[in-house]
């Protein structure tokens, strides 16, 4: 698949500094009301995603997720209330799982230290190069100003010389106007040039946190194989084009564009049709890859599931995660039908969506209401951040329940002529995908 032909590409971006990355890493919503088992599952997804990022050379995202994993275990999970009971059942699988994940901390911490050095050096190098560039721009500008001044002086002299002749032919005020116009022209040219320089500098130093910086050459100290390999790849493709994030969360965190094959929804509705006829929900997982800083849904996974009219729960999740892990895919979101309801996110849906968004800001929920009586048939949603992610993370209720706050979620599909309706999700024709139906 050639992903390069898609829009929203940018050639150069500034690397964020470590402080910015650390801030992003620890700005997740921890709450002990989410069971330890769920946190452990989320943690292993975080690790898996970090590995995928690292293997694709997206070092800052890998750094963010490893740091988040460490933070979770070092500051939160050890005092999770579920552990009190678990410590009495030391043979339980859950407790063993907890210990085995915790045991990875020392190794991860030393890996993060190494990444730390790589990223710090990258940032320092970048600042140095910007400063050097800035000096160059400054020198160019000074030279240009000198030229402008010389030209202005010459034109003054020229006009002085012509004054006598012109005085005879034109009123004095006209001559002053002509001089003034020339002066203004030359000044405005200087201002224009300055303006361009300024905007260029601003653009390159803007900290777009979730962008990879594959295009910047990093010299890397001795590291483990994985990290070294990554940097080698970067060096081999120094001028790689990346997709630019053009959307942001309400908090201002960039959302990378997520491409969904436009015929995926139809395919899903076909698969769901048997359930839909019986007024039962169907759900599927949207899995895919990261390519040049944009996500692509490449695989629709239909998990084993249990459905009712207004719920759908996945079963045998171990198998589900094994399939996804073996394919090295990101979980980019989920899709489900509302056979008897309109197109919206129910309170239960909001909680499900939150568990995806904790792992990935860009994760989405697609809801399909196939019944003709509904005006709207397909919606692509994400939780707002804020207030959505925060409110749902702190809500301890289960089952269907009201939330008092408004604007907890919003549509996020880019639509309309010239993409007038903004959002980070693009339905794209001619994108291939495969379907894995685990119910068979
Ligand atoms: Zn729903
Ligand atoms: Zn709730």
Coordinates of C-alpha atoms and ligand atoms in Angstrom, one line a residue:
X1 CA 0.0 0.0 0.0
X2 CA 1.4 3.4 -1.0
X3 CA 0.4 5.8 1.7
X4 CA 2.4 8.7 0.4
X5 CA -0.3 9.9 -2.0
X6 CA -2.5 11.2 0.8
X7 CA -2.9 14.8 1.8
X8 CA -1.7 16.6 4.9
X9 CA 2.0 16.2 4.5
X10 CA 4.7 18.3 6.1
X11 CA 8.4 18.2 5.6
X12 CA 9.9 19.5 8.8
X13 CA 8.8 19.9 12.4
X14 CA 10.6 20.7 15.6
X15 CA 11.3 18.0 18.2
X16 CA 9.6 18.6 21.5
X17 CA 11.8 18.9 24.6
X18 CA 11.9 16.3 27.3
X19 CA 9.8 18.3 29.7
X20 CA 6.9 18.6 27.2
X21 CA 7.1 14.8 26.6
X22 CA 7.1 14.0 30.3
X23 CA 4.1 16.3 30.8
X24 CA 2.2 14.4 28.1
X25 CA 3.3 11.1 29.5
X26 CA 1.8 11.7 32.9
X27 CA -1.3 13.5 31.8
X28 CA -3.5 10.4 31.8
X29 CA -6.5 9.9 34.1
X30 CA -5.8 7.4 36.8
X31 CA -8.6 6.2 39.0
X32 CA -8.7 3.3 41.4
X33 CA -12.4 2.7 40.6
X34 CA -11.3 1.0 37.4
X35 CA -10.4 -2.6 38.4
X36 CA -6.8 -3.6 38.5
X37 CA -7.4 -6.3 35.9
X38 CA -8.5 -3.6 33.4
X39 CA -5.4 -1.4 34.3
X40 CA -3.2 -4.4 33.7
X41 CA -4.7 -5.0 30.3
X42 CA -4.4 -1.3 29.5
X43 CA -0.7 -1.4 30.6
X44 CA 0.1 -4.3 28.4
X45 CA -1.5 -2.4 25.5
X46 CA 0.6 0.6 26.4
X47 CA 3.8 -1.5 26.3
X48 CA 2.8 -3.1 23.0
X49 CA 2.1 0.3 21.4
X50 CA 5.4 1.6 22.7
X51 CA 7.2 -1.2 21.0
X52 CA 5.4 -0.6 17.7
X53 CA 6.3 3.1 17.9
X54 CA 9.9 2.2 18.6
X55 CA 10.1 -0.2 15.8
X56 CA 8.7 2.5 13.5
X57 CA 11.2 5.1 14.6
X58 CA 8.7 7.2 16.5
X59 CA 11.0 7.7 19.4
X60 CA 9.1 10.4 21.3
X61 CA 5.8 8.5 21.3
X62 CA 7.7 5.4 22.5
X63 CA 9.2 7.6 25.2
X64 CA 5.8 8.9 26.3
X65 CA 4.2 5.4 26.6
X66 CA 7.2 3.8 28.4
X67 CA 7.2 6.7 30.8
X68 CA 3.4 6.4 31.3
X69 CA 3.8 2.7 32.0
X70 CA 6.5 3.3 34.6
X71 CA 4.5 6.1 36.2
X72 CA 1.4 3.9 36.4
X73 CA 3.3 1.2 38.3
X74 CA 5.6 3.4 40.3
X75 CA 2.9 5.8 41.6
X76 CA -0.5 4.3 41.3
X77 CA -1.1 0.6 40.8
X78 CA 0.9 -0.6 43.9
X79 CA -1.8 1.0 46.1
X80 CA -4.8 -0.2 44.0
X81 CA -7.5 -1.5 46.4
X82 CA -7.8 -4.8 44.5
X83 CA -4.2 -5.7 45.5
X84 CA -5.2 -6.1 49.2
X85 CA -7.3 -9.1 48.4
X86 CA -5.0 -10.4 45.7
X87 CA -2.1 -10.6 48.1
X88 CA -4.0 -13.2 50.0
X89 CA -4.4 -15.2 46.8
X90 CA -0.8 -15.2 45.7
X91 CA -1.5 -18.1 43.3
X92 CA -4.1 -16.2 41.3
X93 CA -3.4 -15.5 37.7
X94 CA -4.2 -11.8 38.1
X95 CA -1.6 -11.5 40.9
X96 CA 1.0 -13.3 38.9
X97 CA 0.2 -11.1 35.9
X98 CA 0.7 -8.0 38.1
X99 CA 4.0 -9.2 39.4
X100 CA 5.3 -10.2 36.0
X101 CA 4.4 -6.7 34.6
X102 CA 6.0 -5.0 37.6
X103 CA 9.1 -7.1 37.1
X104 CA 9.7 -5.3 33.8
X105 CA 10.2 -1.9 35.5
X106 CA 14.0 -1.9 36.0
X107 CA 14.7 -2.9 32.4
X108 CA 12.2 -0.3 31.1
X109 CA 13.6 2.4 33.3
X110 CA 17.1 1.9 31.9
X111 CA 15.7 1.8 28.4
X112 CA 13.9 5.1 29.0
X113 CA 17.1 6.6 30.3
X114 CA 18.7 5.8 27.0
X115 CA 15.8 7.2 25.1
X116 CA 16.1 10.2 27.3
X117 CA 19.7 10.8 26.1
X118 CA 18.7 10.4 22.5
X119 CA 15.8 12.8 22.7
X120 CA 17.8 15.4 24.7
X121 CA 20.6 15.3 22.2
X122 CA 18.1 15.6 19.3
X123 CA 16.5 18.6 20.9
X124 CA 19.8 20.3 21.7
X125 CA 21.1 19.7 18.1
X126 CA 17.9 21.2 16.8
X127 CA 18.1 24.3 18.9
X128 CA 21.7 24.7 17.8
X129 CA 20.7 24.5 14.1
X130 CA 17.8 26.9 14.6
X131 CA 20.2 29.4 16.3
X132 CA 22.7 29.0 13.4
X133 CA 19.8 29.5 10.9
X134 CA 18.6 32.5 12.9
X135 CA 22.0 34.1 12.7
X136 CA 22.1 33.6 9.0
X137 CA 18.6 35.1 8.6
X138 CA 19.6 38.1 10.7
X139 CA 22.7 38.7 8.6
X140 CA 20.7 38.4 5.4
X141 CA 18.2 40.9 6.8
X142 CA 20.9 43.4 7.8
X143 CA 22.4 43.2 4.4
X144 CA 19.0 43.7 2.8
X145 CA 18.3 46.7 5.0
X146 CA 21.7 48.2 4.0
X147 CA 20.8 47.7 0.3
X148 CA 17.4 49.3 0.8
X149 CA 18.9 52.2 2.6
X150 CA 21.4 52.8 -0.2
X151 CA 18.7 52.5 -2.8
X152 CA 16.6 55.0 -0.9
X153 CA 19.5 57.4 -0.5
X154 CA 20.2 57.1 -4.3
X155 CA 16.6 57.7 -5.2
X156 CA 16.6 60.8 -2.9
X157 CA 19.7 62.1 -4.6
X158 CA 18.2 61.4 -8.0
X159 CA 15.0 63.1 -7.1
X160 CA 16.9 66.0 -5.6
X161 CA 18.7 66.3 -9.0
X162 CA 15.5 66.2 -10.9
X163 CA 13.8 68.6 -8.5
X164 CA 14.3 71.7 -10.6
X165 CA 13.0 70.1 -13.7
X166 CA 10.1 68.4 -11.9
X167 CA 9.3 71.6 -10.0
X168 CA 8.5 73.3 -13.2
X169 CA 6.2 70.5 -14.4
X170 CA 4.5 69.3 -11.2
X171 CA 3.3 70.8 -8.0
X172 CA 5.6 70.2 -5.0
X173 CA 3.0 68.1 -3.2
X174 CA 3.0 65.5 -6.1
X175 CA 6.7 65.2 -5.8
X176 CA 6.5 64.6 -2.1
X177 CA 3.8 62.0 -2.7
X178 CA 6.0 60.2 -5.2
X179 CA 8.9 60.2 -2.8
X180 CA 6.6 59.0 0.0
X181 CA 5.2 56.2 -2.1
X182 CA 8.7 55.0 -2.9
X183 CA 9.7 55.2 0.7
X184 CA 6.6 53.3 1.7
X185 CA 7.2 50.6 -0.9
X186 CA 10.7 50.0 0.2
X187 CA 9.6 49.9 3.9
X188 CA 6.8 47.5 3.2
X189 CA 9.1 45.2 1.3
X190 CA 11.4 45.1 4.4
X191 CA 8.4 44.4 6.6
X192 CA 7.1 41.7 4.3
X193 CA 10.5 40.0 4.4
X194 CA 10.7 40.2 8.1
X195 CA 7.2 38.8 8.4
X196 CA 8.1 35.8 6.3
X197 CA 11.2 35.1 8.4
X198 CA 9.2 35.4 11.6
X199 CA 6.5 32.9 10.5
X200 CA 9.1 30.5 9.3
X201 CA 10.8 30.5 12.7
X202 CA 7.6 30.1 14.5
X203 CA 6.6 27.2 12.4
X204 CA 9.8 25.3 13.0
X205 CA 9.9 25.8 16.7
X206 CA 6.3 25.0 17.4
X207 CA 6.2 21.9 19.7
X208 CA 3.9 19.5 17.9
X209 CA 4.1 16.8 20.6
X210 CA 2.9 13.8 18.8
X211 CA 4.7 14.1 15.6
X212 CA 7.6 11.8 14.8
X213 CA 10.8 13.4 13.6
X214 CA 12.0 10.8 11.3
X215 CA 13.5 13.4 9.1
X216 CA 16.0 14.6 11.6
X217 CA 19.4 12.9 11.7
X218 CA 20.3 11.7 15.2
X219 CA 23.7 10.5 16.1
X220 CA 23.0 7.9 18.7
X221 CA 25.2 6.6 21.5
X222 CA 25.5 2.9 22.3
X223 CA 22.0 1.5 22.9
X224 CA 20.1 -1.7 22.8
X225 CA 19.5 -3.3 19.4
X226 CA 15.9 -2.1 19.0
X227 CA 16.7 1.6 19.6
X228 CA 19.9 1.4 17.5
X229 CA 18.1 -0.1 14.6
X230 CA 15.5 2.6 14.8
X231 CA 18.0 5.3 14.5
X232 CA 19.7 3.6 11.6
X233 CA 16.4 3.5 9.8
X234 CA 16.0 7.2 10.4
X235 CA 19.4 7.9 8.9
X236 CA 18.6 5.8 5.8
X237 CA 15.5 7.9 5.1
X238 CA 16.5 11.4 6.2
X239 CA 14.0 13.3 4.1
X240 CA 10.9 11.2 4.8
X241 CA 7.6 13.0 4.4
X242 CA 5.3 12.8 7.3
X243 CA 1.6 13.5 7.7
X244 CA 0.9 16.6 9.6
X245 CA -1.6 16.7 12.5
X246 CA -4.2 19.3 11.6
X247 CA -6.6 18.7 14.4
X248 CA -6.3 19.1 18.1
X249 CA -8.1 18.1 21.3
X250 CA -9.9 20.8 23.3
X251 CA -6.7 20.9 25.4
X252 CA -4.6 21.5 22.4
X253 CA -2.9 18.1 22.0
X254 CA -2.5 17.3 18.3
X255 CA -4.6 14.5 16.9
X256 CA -3.0 12.6 14.0
X257 CA -5.2 12.0 11.0
X258 CA -6.9 8.6 11.1
X259 CA -7.8 7.1 7.7
X260 CA -10.8 4.7 7.5
X261 CA -11.5 2.7 4.3
X262 CA -14.8 4.1 3.2
X263 CA -16.3 0.7 2.4
X264 CA -15.4 -0.7 5.8
X265 CA -18.8 0.4 7.3
X266 CA -20.7 -1.3 4.5
X267 CA -18.7 -4.5 5.0
X268 CA -19.4 -4.3 8.8
X269 CA -23.1 -3.8 8.2
X270 CA -23.2 -6.9 6.0
X271 CA -21.5 -8.9 8.7
X272 CA -23.9 -7.5 11.3
X273 CA -27.0 -7.9 9.2
X274 CA -28.0 -11.3 10.8
X275 CA -27.9 -9.7 14.3
X276 CA -29.5 -6.5 13.1
X277 CA -32.5 -8.4 11.7
X278 CA -32.9 -10.0 15.2
X279 CA -32.5 -6.5 16.8
X280 CA -29.2 -7.4 18.4
X281 CA -26.1 -5.3 18.5
X282 CA -22.9 -6.2 16.8
X283 CA -19.4 -4.8 17.5
X284 CA -16.1 -4.9 15.8
X285 CA -12.6 -3.5 16.5
X286 CA -10.8 -1.1 14.2
X287 CA -7.1 -2.1 14.1
X288 CA -4.4 -0.6 12.0
X289 CA -1.0 0.8 11.4
X290 CA 0.9 4.0 11.9
X291 CA 2.5 5.3 8.8
X292 CA 4.4 8.6 8.5
X293 CA 2.5 10.0 11.5
X294 CA -1.0 9.1 10.3
X295 CA -3.1 6.1 11.3
X296 CA -4.7 3.7 8.8
X297 CA -7.4 1.2 9.7
X298 CA -6.2 -2.0 7.9
X299 CA -8.1 -4.7 9.7
X300 CA -11.6 -5.1 11.0
X301 CA -11.7 -7.6 13.8
X302 CA -15.0 -9.1 14.8
X303 CA -14.4 -10.5 18.3
X304 CA -16.4 -13.3 20.0
X305 CA -19.3 -11.4 21.6
X306 CA -22.5 -11.4 23.5
X307 CA -25.2 -9.1 22.3
X308 CA -28.5 -7.6 23.4
X309 CA -30.7 -4.9 21.9
X310 CA -28.6 -2.2 23.4
X311 CA -25.3 -3.8 24.5
X312 CA -22.5 -5.8 23.1
X313 CA -19.7 -7.3 25.1
X314 CA -16.5 -8.9 23.8
X315 CA -15.7 -12.4 25.0
X316 CA -12.5 -14.3 25.1
X317 CA -10.4 -11.2 25.1
X318 CA -7.1 -13.1 25.5
X319 CA -7.6 -14.6 22.1
X320 CA -8.6 -11.2 20.7
X321 CA -5.4 -9.5 22.0
X322 CA -3.3 -12.3 20.9
X323 CA -4.6 -11.9 17.3
X324 CA -4.0 -8.1 17.4
X325 CA -0.5 -8.5 18.9
X326 CA 0.5 -11.1 16.4
X327 CA -0.4 -8.8 13.6
X328 CA 1.5 -5.9 15.3
X329 CA -1.6 -3.7 15.0
X330 CA -2.7 -0.6 17.0
X331 CA -6.3 -0.6 18.4
X332 CA -7.6 2.5 16.7
X333 CA -11.2 2.3 17.9
X334 CA -14.3 0.3 17.6
X335 CA -17.5 0.1 15.6
X336 CA -21.0 -1.1 16.7
X337 CA -24.6 -1.1 15.5
X338 CA -27.7 0.4 17.2
X339 CA -30.4 -1.8 15.6
X340 CA -33.2 -0.1 17.6
X341 CA -31.6 3.2 18.6
X342 CA -30.5 6.4 16.9
X343 CA -26.9 7.2 16.2
X344 CA -25.3 8.4 19.4
X345 CA -23.0 7.3 22.2
X346 CA -24.9 5.8 25.2
X347 CA -23.5 6.2 28.7
X348 CA -22.1 2.6 28.5
X349 CA -20.6 3.5 25.1
X350 CA -18.9 6.5 26.7
X351 CA -17.2 4.3 29.2
X352 CA -16.1 1.9 26.5
X353 CA -14.8 4.7 24.4
X354 CA -12.8 6.0 27.3
X355 CA -10.8 2.8 27.7
X356 CA -9.7 3.2 24.0
X357 CA -8.9 6.9 24.4
X358 CA -6.8 6.2 27.5
X359 CA -4.5 4.2 25.3
X360 CA -4.7 6.4 22.2
X361 CA -5.9 10.0 22.0
X362 CA -7.0 9.4 18.4
X363 CA -9.2 6.3 19.1
X364 CA -12.7 6.6 17.7
X365 CA -16.1 5.0 18.0
X366 CA -18.2 4.5 14.9
X367 CA -21.9 4.0 15.5
X368 CA -24.2 2.6 12.8
X369 CA -28.0 3.0 13.0
X370 CA -29.1 1.1 9.9
X371 CA -32.9 1.4 10.4
X372 CA -34.5 3.7 7.8
X373 CA -36.6 5.5 10.4
X374 CA -33.4 7.2 11.8
X375 CA -32.3 10.4 10.1
X376 CA -28.6 9.8 10.8
X377 CA -27.1 6.4 10.0
X378 CA -23.4 6.7 10.7
X379 CA -21.6 8.7 13.3
X380 CA -17.9 8.9 14.1
X381 CA -17.2 10.1 17.6
X382 CA -14.6 10.7 20.2
X383 CA -14.7 12.0 23.8
X384 CA -14.0 15.6 24.3
X385 CA -10.8 16.3 26.3
X386 CA -11.8 18.2 28.4
X387 CA -14.5 17.6 29.6
X388 CA -15.4 14.1 28.3
X389 CA -12.3 12.1 29.2
X390 CA -12.0 13.6 32.7
X391 CA -15.7 13.2 33.6
X392 CA -15.9 9.6 32.4
X393 CA -12.6 8.6 34.0
X394 CA -13.9 9.8 37.3
X395 CA -17.4 8.4 36.9
X396 CA -17.7 5.2 39.0
X397 CA -21.2 4.1 37.8
X398 CA -21.8 1.1 35.6
X399 CA -24.7 0.1 33.4
X400 CA -26.8 2.7 31.8
X401 CA -26.8 5.9 33.9
X402 CA -27.1 9.6 33.2
X403 CA -24.2 12.0 33.2
X404 CA -25.0 15.6 34.2
X405 CA -22.3 17.3 32.2
X406 CA -22.8 18.3 28.6
X407 CA -20.6 18.0 25.5
X408 CA -18.9 14.8 26.7
X409 CA -18.3 13.7 23.1
X410 CA -18.3 15.0 19.6
X411 CA -18.3 14.0 16.0
X412 CA -14.8 13.9 14.5
X413 CA -15.1 13.1 10.8
X414 CA -13.6 15.6 8.4
X415 CA -16.4 16.4 6.0
X416 CA -17.7 18.8 3.5
X417 CA -16.3 20.7 0.5
X418 CA -12.7 21.6 1.3
X419 CA -13.0 19.7 4.6
X420 CA -15.1 22.5 6.0
X421 CA -16.2 20.4 8.9
X422 CA -13.0 19.6 10.8
X423 CA -12.1 16.4 12.6
X424 CA -9.2 14.0 12.5
X425 CA -11.0 11.1 10.8
X426 CA -11.0 10.8 7.0
X427 CA -13.1 8.2 5.2
X428 CA -11.0 7.3 2.2
X429 CA -11.9 5.4 -0.9
X430 CA -9.7 2.7 -2.3
X431 CA -8.0 1.8 0.9
X432 CA -7.8 -1.9 1.3
X433 CA -8.5 -3.7 4.5
X434 CA -9.1 -7.2 5.7
X435 CA -11.7 -8.7 8.0
X436 CA -10.9 -11.2 10.8
X437 CA -14.1 -12.8 12.1
X438 CA -13.1 -14.5 15.4
X439 CA -16.6 -15.9 15.9
X440 CA -16.1 -18.6 13.4
Ligands
LIG1 ZN1 -24.0 2.0 21.6
LIG2 ZN1 -20.5 7.2 33.8

